Short mmCIF file of C-alpha atoms and ligand atoms in Angstrom, two decimals:
data_model
loop_
_atom_site.label_atom_id
_atom_site.label_comp_id
_atom_site.label_asym_id
_atom_site.label_seq_id
_atom_site.Cartn_x
_atom_site.Cartn_y
_atom_site.Cartn_z
CA MET T 1 1.82 -4.58 -2.50
CA THR T 2 0.42 -3.27 -5.77
CA GLY T 3 -2.58 -3.55 -7.91
CA ASN T 4 -0.76 -5.25 -10.68
CA THR T 5 0.66 -8.63 -9.71
CA LYS T 6 1.95 -11.15 -12.07
CA PRO T 7 4.30 -14.10 -11.64
CA GLY T 8 7.70 -13.26 -12.96
CA LYS T 9 11.40 -13.06 -12.28
CA THR T 10 13.10 -10.66 -9.87
CA LYS T 11 16.30 -8.99 -11.02
CA HIS T 12 18.25 -11.71 -9.30
CA GLY T 13 16.49 -14.46 -11.23
CA ALA T 14 14.61 -15.99 -8.36
CA ALA T 15 10.95 -16.64 -9.13
CA ALA T 16 8.74 -14.08 -7.25
CA GLY T 17 7.61 -15.37 -3.80
CA GLU T 18 10.56 -17.83 -3.49
CA THR T 19 13.34 -15.54 -2.48
CA ALA T 20 16.15 -17.58 -1.14
CA ARG T 21 16.65 -18.25 2.49
CA PRO T 22 17.63 -15.08 4.29
CA GLU T 23 20.90 -14.52 6.05
CA ARG T 24 19.33 -12.49 8.77
CA ALA T 25 16.34 -13.82 10.78
CA ASP T 26 14.34 -10.53 10.15
CA TRP T 27 15.08 -10.84 6.35
CA THR T 28 16.75 -7.46 6.22
CA ILE T 29 19.63 -6.86 3.85
CA ASP T 30 21.78 -3.91 2.97
CA GLN T 31 20.20 -1.59 0.44
CA GLY T 32 23.41 -1.59 -1.49
CA TRP T 33 22.80 1.84 -2.64
CA ASP T 34 26.20 1.92 -4.48
CA SER T 35 25.39 -0.99 -6.52
CA TYR T 36 22.38 0.46 -8.42
CA THR T 37 22.96 0.99 -12.14
CA ALA T 38 22.41 4.18 -14.07
CA GLU T 39 19.46 2.42 -15.73
CA GLU T 40 17.97 1.54 -12.43
CA HIS T 41 18.31 5.16 -11.18
CA GLY T 42 16.76 6.13 -14.49
CA VAL T 43 13.63 4.03 -13.82
CA TRP T 44 13.09 5.87 -10.48
CA LYS T 45 13.52 9.30 -12.28
CA THR T 46 10.89 8.27 -14.95
CA LEU T 47 8.42 7.06 -12.46
CA TYR T 48 9.03 9.81 -10.05
CA GLU T 49 8.52 12.55 -12.60
CA ARG T 50 5.39 10.89 -14.00
CA GLN T 51 3.81 10.58 -10.51
CA ALA T 52 4.96 14.02 -9.17
CA LYS T 53 3.25 15.72 -12.02
CA LEU T 54 0.02 13.55 -11.67
CA LEU T 55 -0.40 13.62 -7.84
CA PRO T 56 -0.98 17.09 -6.94
CA GLY T 57 -4.71 17.70 -6.62
CA ARG T 58 -5.16 14.07 -6.59
CA THR T 59 -3.48 12.83 -3.37
CA CYS T 60 -4.16 14.26 0.15
CA GLN T 61 -2.22 17.20 1.45
CA GLU T 62 -0.45 14.98 4.09
CA PHE T 63 0.97 12.87 1.21
CA VAL T 64 2.21 15.89 -0.71
CA SER T 65 3.82 17.39 2.40
CA GLY T 66 5.24 14.07 3.26
CA MET T 67 6.98 13.85 -0.13
CA ALA T 68 8.35 17.49 0.35
CA ASP T 69 9.67 16.74 3.82
CA LEU T 70 11.41 13.57 2.79
CA ALA T 71 12.95 15.47 -0.14
CA PHE T 72 13.03 12.48 -2.36
CA PRO T 73 15.70 12.88 -5.02
CA THR T 74 13.99 13.25 -8.37
CA ASP T 75 16.72 11.55 -10.45
CA ARG T 76 17.84 8.50 -8.35
CA ILE T 77 16.73 5.86 -5.97
CA PRO T 78 16.68 7.35 -2.52
CA ASP T 79 19.19 6.05 0.08
CA PHE T 80 17.16 4.53 2.90
CA ARG T 81 19.49 5.92 5.52
CA ARG T 82 18.65 9.50 4.60
CA LEU T 83 14.85 8.62 4.67
CA SER T 84 15.28 7.04 8.25
CA ASP T 85 17.06 10.07 9.46
CA VAL T 86 14.00 12.22 8.69
CA LEU T 87 11.48 9.60 9.83
CA MET T 88 13.28 8.83 13.01
CA GLN T 89 13.20 12.41 14.05
CA ARG T 90 9.51 12.98 13.32
CA THR T 91 7.75 9.68 14.20
CA GLY T 92 10.34 7.24 15.24
CA TRP T 93 9.97 5.10 12.09
CA GLN T 94 12.83 3.69 9.93
CA VAL T 95 13.08 2.09 6.44
CA VAL T 96 14.89 -1.27 6.12
CA ALA T 97 15.73 -3.01 3.00
CA VAL T 98 14.38 -6.47 2.08
CA PRO T 99 14.64 -8.69 -1.01
CA GLY T 100 10.94 -8.51 -1.68
CA LEU T 101 7.87 -10.15 -0.08
CA VAL T 102 8.80 -11.41 3.45
CA PRO T 103 6.77 -13.90 5.43
CA ASP T 104 3.75 -12.42 7.25
CA GLU T 105 5.11 -12.65 10.77
CA VAL T 106 8.45 -11.13 9.66
CA PHE T 107 6.36 -8.23 7.98
CA PHE T 108 4.39 -7.69 11.15
CA ASP T 109 7.19 -7.75 13.47
CA HIS T 110 9.00 -4.95 11.51
CA LEU T 111 5.79 -2.95 11.56
CA ALA T 112 5.13 -3.50 15.25
CA ASN T 113 8.77 -2.11 15.83
CA ARG T 114 8.17 0.96 13.59
CA ARG T 115 10.48 -0.44 10.81
CA PHE T 116 9.03 -0.26 7.19
CA PRO T 117 10.52 -3.08 5.13
CA ALA T 118 11.10 -1.88 1.57
CA GLY T 119 11.95 -3.92 -1.44
CA HIS T 120 15.53 -2.77 -2.55
CA PHE T 121 15.16 -3.58 -6.20
CA ILE T 122 13.38 -1.55 -8.96
CA ARG T 123 11.19 -2.68 -11.78
CA LYS T 124 12.59 -2.93 -15.28
CA PRO T 125 12.22 -0.01 -17.77
CA GLU T 126 10.01 -2.18 -19.96
CA GLU T 127 7.66 -3.03 -17.13
CA LEU T 128 6.91 0.49 -15.72
CA ASP T 129 3.24 -0.28 -15.13
CA TYR T 130 3.31 -3.75 -13.61
CA LEU T 131 4.79 -5.30 -10.63
CA GLU T 132 5.34 -8.79 -9.44
CA GLU T 133 6.45 -7.89 -6.02
CA PRO T 134 6.66 -4.45 -4.18
CA ASP T 135 9.71 -2.74 -5.43
CA VAL T 136 11.48 0.36 -4.05
CA PHE T 137 9.25 2.68 -6.02
CA HIS T 138 6.00 1.30 -4.61
CA ASP T 139 7.40 0.76 -1.19
CA VAL T 140 9.29 4.08 -0.80
CA PHE T 141 7.29 6.46 -2.94
CA GLY T 142 3.93 4.89 -1.98
CA HIS T 143 4.31 4.08 1.57
CA VAL T 144 6.92 6.28 3.26
CA PRO T 145 5.45 9.76 2.88
CA LEU T 146 2.50 9.16 5.25
CA LEU T 147 4.83 7.59 7.85
CA LEU T 148 5.58 11.11 8.67
CA GLN T 149 1.97 11.66 9.89
CA PRO T 150 1.68 10.79 13.55
CA ALA T 151 -1.71 9.23 13.27
CA PHE T 152 -0.90 7.18 10.29
CA ALA T 153 2.42 6.06 11.84
CA ASP T 154 0.60 4.72 14.84
CA TYR T 155 -2.04 3.02 12.69
CA MET T 156 0.85 1.14 10.87
CA GLN T 157 2.50 0.08 14.04
CA ALA T 158 -1.02 -1.13 15.32
CA TYR T 159 -1.41 -3.17 12.17
CA GLY T 160 1.92 -4.97 12.78
CA GLU T 161 0.76 -5.72 16.48
CA GLY T 162 -2.77 -6.75 15.22
CA GLY T 163 -1.26 -8.91 12.66
CA LEU T 164 0.71 -11.07 15.04
CA ARG T 165 -2.56 -11.43 17.09
CA ALA T 166 -4.82 -12.14 14.15
CA GLN T 167 -2.55 -14.80 13.02
CA LYS T 168 -2.94 -16.62 16.37
CA LEU T 169 -6.73 -16.19 16.24
CA GLY T 170 -6.96 -17.55 12.71
CA VAL T 171 -8.44 -14.40 11.25
CA LEU T 172 -5.58 -12.83 9.21
CA PRO T 173 -7.37 -12.69 6.08
CA ASN T 174 -9.87 -10.49 7.60
CA LEU T 175 -7.29 -8.15 8.98
CA ALA T 176 -5.44 -8.25 5.73
CA ARG T 177 -8.49 -6.71 4.02
CA VAL T 178 -8.41 -3.85 6.42
CA TYR T 179 -4.74 -3.10 5.32
CA TRP T 180 -5.57 -3.58 1.64
CA TYR T 181 -8.50 -1.18 1.61
CA THR T 182 -6.76 1.52 3.75
CA VAL T 183 -3.06 1.43 3.49
CA GLU T 184 -2.90 0.13 -0.01
CA PHE T 185 -6.01 1.30 -1.69
CA GLY T 186 -7.58 3.92 0.66
CA LEU T 187 -9.25 7.11 -0.46
CA ILE T 188 -9.98 10.01 1.93
CA ARG T 189 -12.77 12.70 1.93
CA ALA T 190 -10.45 15.77 2.40
CA PRO T 191 -11.82 19.26 2.89
CA GLU T 192 -10.85 19.94 -0.66
CA GLY T 193 -12.49 16.83 -2.06
CA MET T 194 -11.92 13.11 -2.62
CA ARG T 195 -8.14 12.31 -2.50
CA ILE T 196 -5.87 9.40 -2.60
CA TYR T 197 -3.83 8.09 0.37
CA GLY T 198 -3.31 4.46 -0.46
CA ALA T 199 0.25 3.48 -1.46
CA GLY T 200 -0.93 1.02 -4.22
CA ILE T 201 -2.78 3.99 -5.76
CA ALA T 202 -0.25 6.61 -5.27
CA SER T 203 2.51 4.59 -6.81
CA SER T 204 0.44 3.62 -9.84
CA PHE T 205 0.03 6.03 -12.84
CA THR T 206 -2.92 4.28 -14.16
CA GLU T 207 -4.80 3.55 -10.82
CA THR T 208 -4.22 7.06 -9.73
CA ARG T 209 -6.68 8.24 -12.38
CA PHE T 210 -8.89 5.17 -12.28
CA SER T 211 -9.49 5.42 -8.60
CA LEU T 212 -10.63 8.98 -8.72
CA ASP T 213 -11.90 9.73 -12.25
CA SER T 214 -13.48 6.49 -13.63
CA PRO T 215 -17.15 6.06 -13.30
CA SER T 216 -16.58 2.37 -13.00
CA PRO T 217 -15.59 1.64 -9.31
CA ASN T 218 -17.81 1.98 -6.22
CA ARG T 219 -16.53 4.46 -3.66
CA ILE T 220 -18.09 3.52 -0.30
CA ARG T 221 -17.69 4.96 3.24
CA PHE T 222 -15.23 2.76 5.16
CA ASP T 223 -16.75 0.50 7.75
CA LEU T 224 -14.49 -1.95 9.65
CA ALA T 225 -16.81 -4.93 9.61
CA ARG T 226 -17.86 -4.53 6.19
CA VAL T 227 -14.24 -4.32 4.91
CA MET T 228 -13.20 -7.40 6.95
CA ARG T 229 -15.74 -9.35 4.81
CA THR T 230 -14.87 -7.98 1.45
CA GLN T 231 -12.52 -9.85 -0.90
CA TYR T 232 -10.11 -7.80 -2.99
CA ARG T 233 -8.46 -7.97 -6.47
CA ILE T 234 -4.73 -8.33 -6.47
CA ASP T 235 -4.37 -8.48 -10.23
CA ASP T 236 -6.17 -5.37 -11.46
CA PHE T 237 -7.70 -2.20 -10.42
CA GLN T 238 -10.13 -2.41 -7.47
CA GLU T 239 -13.81 -2.61 -8.10
CA THR T 240 -14.56 -0.75 -4.89
CA TYR T 241 -12.66 1.82 -2.86
CA PHE T 242 -13.38 2.53 0.76
CA VAL T 243 -13.28 6.13 1.93
CA ILE T 244 -12.21 7.52 5.30
CA ASP T 245 -12.99 11.01 6.56
CA SER T 246 -9.68 11.76 8.25
CA PHE T 247 -6.56 10.17 9.52
CA ASP T 248 -8.03 10.33 12.94
CA GLU T 249 -10.43 7.67 11.85
CA LEU T 250 -7.53 5.35 11.42
CA LEU T 251 -5.99 6.43 14.68
CA ARG T 252 -9.29 5.43 16.45
CA LEU T 253 -9.21 2.15 14.52
CA SER T 254 -5.75 1.39 16.06
CA GLU T 255 -7.26 1.93 19.48
CA VAL T 256 -10.29 -0.27 19.31
CA ASP T 257 -10.12 -4.01 20.20
CA PHE T 258 -10.82 -5.95 16.84
CA GLY T 259 -11.71 -9.02 18.91
CA PRO T 260 -15.44 -8.47 19.05
CA VAL T 261 -15.44 -7.46 15.30
CA TYR T 262 -13.76 -10.63 14.34
CA GLU T 263 -16.37 -12.53 16.48
CA ALA T 264 -19.05 -10.61 14.67
CA VAL T 265 -17.90 -11.45 11.11
CA LYS T 266 -16.87 -15.09 11.89
CA GLY T 267 -18.97 -17.59 9.80
CA GLN T 268 -20.55 -14.69 7.82
CA PRO T 269 -20.18 -15.00 4.03
CA ASP T 270 -17.62 -12.87 2.25
CA HIS T 271 -18.69 -10.05 -0.11
CA ASP T 272 -17.42 -9.89 -3.69
CA PRO T 273 -15.12 -7.01 -4.48
CA GLY T 274 -17.94 -5.30 -6.52
CA ASP T 275 -20.82 -5.77 -4.17
CA VAL T 276 -22.86 -2.87 -3.00
CA LEU T 277 -25.05 -3.58 0.03
CA GLU T 278 -28.15 -2.12 1.46
CA SER T 279 -26.31 -0.97 4.62
CA ASP T 280 -23.38 0.80 2.64
CA GLU T 281 -23.00 4.46 2.62
CA VAL T 282 -22.45 4.87 -1.04
CA LEU T 283 -20.54 7.86 -2.17
CA THR T 284 -20.32 6.82 -5.85
CA ARG T 285 -22.23 3.87 -7.17
CA GLY T 286 -19.91 2.45 -9.91
CA THR T 287 -21.08 1.37 -13.29
CA GLY T 288 -18.77 -1.57 -13.21
CA GLU T 289 -18.04 -1.13 -16.82
CA TYR T 290 -14.21 -1.59 -16.62
CA HIS T 291 -14.39 -5.04 -14.99
CA ALA T 292 -17.47 -6.07 -16.97
CA ALA T 293 -15.70 -5.41 -20.31
CA LYS T 294 -12.61 -7.46 -18.99
CA ARG T 295 -14.76 -10.29 -18.11
CA GLN T 296 -16.35 -10.14 -21.46
CA ALA T 297 -12.96 -10.31 -23.29
CA ALA T 298 -11.78 -13.18 -21.20
N1 HBI W 301 6.24 -8.30 2.57
N2 HBI W 301 7.86 -6.88 1.80
C1 HBI W 301 6.61 -7.09 2.10
N3 HBI W 301 5.67 -6.18 1.81
C2 HBI W 301 4.32 -6.37 2.11
O1 HBI W 301 3.54 -5.46 1.87
C3 HBI W 301 3.84 -7.46 2.65
C4 HBI W 301 5.06 -8.55 2.91
N4 HBI W 301 4.67 -9.75 3.44
C5 HBI W 301 3.41 -10.08 3.84
C6 HBI W 301 2.25 -8.92 3.50
N5 HBI W 301 2.70 -7.87 2.87
C7 HBI W 301 0.86 -9.21 3.70
O2 HBI W 301 0.51 -10.42 3.18
C8 HBI W 301 0.30 -8.98 5.10
O3 HBI W 301 0.00 -7.57 5.42
C9 HBI W 301 -0.93 -9.73 5.42
FE1 FE W 302 2.43 -1.89 -0.33
#
C-alpha cells in the first residue's frame, strides 16, 4: 500500500478495488513480462533512477544491500522469476503476480506461505507520485529488498499467520496498524542515524524526504499496544512515524503472542494519527505544520 491513494482506473479500465473475479483461487496471474510496453519499462526507469539517487544515506543498510543483491534492472521492470530465484535461495520467499489489491485472507495466506503478492501493472508516466493501488514499483522496489533479511522475512510470514488469526478474533484493524507503521511506514534508528525501512516511504520520492527531513511529523519509539490503537492516514504523508531500534525488534514481535495485547487494547479509545501521549518516548516532537496547512486550505 502507499501513502497516496486516490480512486481511479487501473490500466485495464477496472475501477480500483473492484478487480474482476480471479481465475485462480489465490488471485495470482502470470506477470506477463513480455507484454510490458517500452513506455511501461520507461516508467520503472524514471522511478528507479530517482529513488536510487535519493535513498543512499536515507534508507537503512539492509535495504541498500537488498537492492544490490537483487540486482534490479535499472531500465526495465524486473522479471519476478529472477527475483524469486534470489529470494528462494536466501530466505525461501517468492514474488507472485496479482492484478492489484487482493482480499485480506488471500493476502495473508500468501504471506504465511512466504509468497509476496506484487501488483503486475505500473503507474502511468503522468502519475508518477500518486498511486491508487500498489503497483509493481511500490511492491517490488519497496517491499522485496528487505525480504532478503532473515529477521524481516520471518516477521512478514508471522504477519500473514497473525492476520488470519486476527480476522477470526475480530481485531484485524489493530493488527493492520502494526503492518502499516512498520512494514509500510517504519523508520529505524540505525547505528549511522535515523533511516527508512518502510516500503511506502522507500518507494515514494516525496515521502522519503518528508519522513526524515521535515520538522512536521512526530517520530516516536515503536510500542506495540500504542501502535495498535493509532489510526493512520492512507491519503497523505503520515503525521507520526514509529521508530524501531533493530530488525531483531521485529523478529521478537513475531515471536510474542498478540492475544494478551489485543485484550489490553480492546475497548480502549483510538489515538488520532498526530497524537503525542504522556507515555510516548518521543524522538522528534513534530510541529504538525504540514497537515495543519492542509486542513486550513480545505
Ligand atoms: N493486497 N496486493 C495487496 N497488497 C497489499 O498490501 C494488501 C492487499 N490486500 C489487503 C491488504 N494489503 C491489507 O489491507 C492487509 O494487510 C490488512
Ligand atoms: Fe505495500
